[in-house]
């Protein structure tokens, strides 16, 4: 036994009730019960942690305080005007962000003959895409169809999704899987060579395509190799975008990057710009831990908003029900939904199952928070609350060896701390996982700013107020490819007589002044700040003028 003694007794309770739970068919909640649970326990409903945006296209909308402070923040380009008479690079398509959506866009724009630059914050592939575990959805089996997939997506999103975006997602899905396989992604297969598919929460068909429990790493490996092997794509690593460039008419015209190695700004003139900067888990809304990579600080939303683009669904975040609650070293890291797809049940401190394990994520997360608030959770020695995820149940339901075969990465992760997933349950609590909202787009990834496109987690509307498992990896491929396609098409039509400026910043500062808003932060923040600062130390200033 690898748990400290106060938890050992509770593990025994889980073991004792397993036999009885095996026979139990836990009922799903009705629509009314789900809504009541969400309103009482889901973090999106904690009104005290939200505020109202005061300037820009979303003035009057509600969003978490942490995000509002960045959206209404000050640009780092504070001192003398940058010299924009000449540029460090000129290109057709500038892709900002080197995760799944950015790479899919870059590859597709290159296929269409555009000159492409992909600028990313850290290394290419340091991204949430790399961390995705469970799988990618696509209706490509005989008993399934894009129409059934559509119904699942909008049901999962509580019927708030933008219909044209869902239509694009589900109709492109089978081709997206084919595209990935052709590039070299090794999906799990049945002995007859057909695709292995499993269920996810809220799905009515088995349509989750997997690469064991490291689907994202396998997809990212393939996309990164493809990008790096193409002479038409220039990759700028450790070069985050800190501001967009716009024409006096307000069209996108490029970006200012910060070269982190040289601490020097780079000026890029581009005919079209694709923002693919991913999510914002590292903003730790409401103090939640996160499953996200370090670069997930919502930069794309800040850049797009200051340039005039409208945002959508920015009052809703996804808290994945099963983040690690013990051991302390990996708190917040993801325990993929695939664990519940394989049969693991959620169990409280009394050894009782309390929710159907494959309800949608927001509902399961709310049920876990309820158990903990109502004293049926388990408190770890570090004071962190959680409930049990009964992983040994998988071995009983699916046969000995299943856990090691289907969840090899997670088995290794927990083995480092002496926990054997196939023999002992694990402790979990919701973790900040996904940004449901983002920049508003149409089905071809256009935003309200001309020549500015957005794809992947940085966009909002595809998933409405709740995303189903496997639909984000799909989203980044479908909309990444659409953005690459459209970005190249628009770029090849645009002549290059336009003038990139920072005039939108002047307008932005004027707006802040009129509303008497004193920015609380310099944004985008690029990386989370976990350090304690000595008194008097200034933060937020970076880069030298060029
Ligand atoms: C642990 C985990 C597991 C997941 N599992 C699944 C799953 O099984 N199935 C599923 O469908 N989804 C899953 N998701 C969600 C999914 O992986 C992501 O939503 C999706 O991969 C996001 O892709 P993206 O390209 O939009 O963003 P990312 O992959 O995060 O890429 C964004 C890139 O932009 C860069 N960037 C950020 N700011 C800037 C800037 N200012 N300038 C330049 N570059 C910048 C980042 O460094 C990063 O490289 C999971 C997410 C996590 C965190």
mmCIF file of C-alpha atoms in Angstrom, residues 73-78 82 242-244 246 256 306-307 501-512 523:
data_model
loop_
_atom_site.group_PDB
_atom_site.id
_atom_site.type_symbol
_atom_site.label_atom_id
_atom_site.label_comp_id
_atom_site.label_asym_id
_atom_site.label_seq_id
_atom_site.Cartn_x
_atom_site.Cartn_y
_atom_site.Cartn_z
ATOM 1 C CA UNK A 73 -4.466 45.375 -19.815
ATOM 2 C CA UNK A 74 -1.683 47.589 -21.109
ATOM 3 C CA UNK A 75 0.513 46.588 -24.052
ATOM 4 C CA UNK A 76 4.198 45.907 -23.283
ATOM 5 C CA UNK A 77 5.046 48.252 -26.165
ATOM 6 C CA UNK A 78 5.088 51.235 -23.880
ATOM 7 C CA UNK A 82 8.607 50.978 -32.903
ATOM 8 C CA UNK A 242 3.098 40.473 -27.974
ATOM 9 C CA UNK A 243 1.006 42.690 -30.253
ATOM 10 C CA UNK A 244 -0.689 42.504 -33.638
ATOM 11 C CA UNK A 246 -2.986 46.578 -38.168
ATOM 12 C CA UNK A 256 5.383 42.112 -33.132
ATOM 13 C CA UNK A 306 -6.940 44.926 -28.632
ATOM 14 C CA UNK A 307 -6.997 44.760 -32.438
ATOM 15 C CA UNK A 501 0.937 50.151 -37.915
ATOM 16 C CA UNK A 502 0.215 50.151 -34.201
ATOM 17 C CA UNK A 503 -2.651 52.611 -34.601
ATOM 18 C CA UNK A 504 -5.088 50.244 -32.914
ATOM 19 C CA UNK A 505 -3.005 50.625 -29.741
ATOM 20 C CA UNK A 506 -3.432 54.374 -29.797
ATOM 21 C CA UNK A 507 -7.186 53.894 -30.181
ATOM 22 C CA UNK A 508 -7.176 51.269 -27.412
ATOM 23 C CA UNK A 509 -5.384 53.567 -24.963
ATOM 24 C CA UNK A 510 -7.822 56.332 -25.780
ATOM 25 C CA UNK A 511 -10.750 54.013 -25.019
ATOM 26 C CA UNK A 512 -9.240 53.026 -21.664
ATOM 27 C CA UNK A 523 -0.538 41.785 -21.193
#
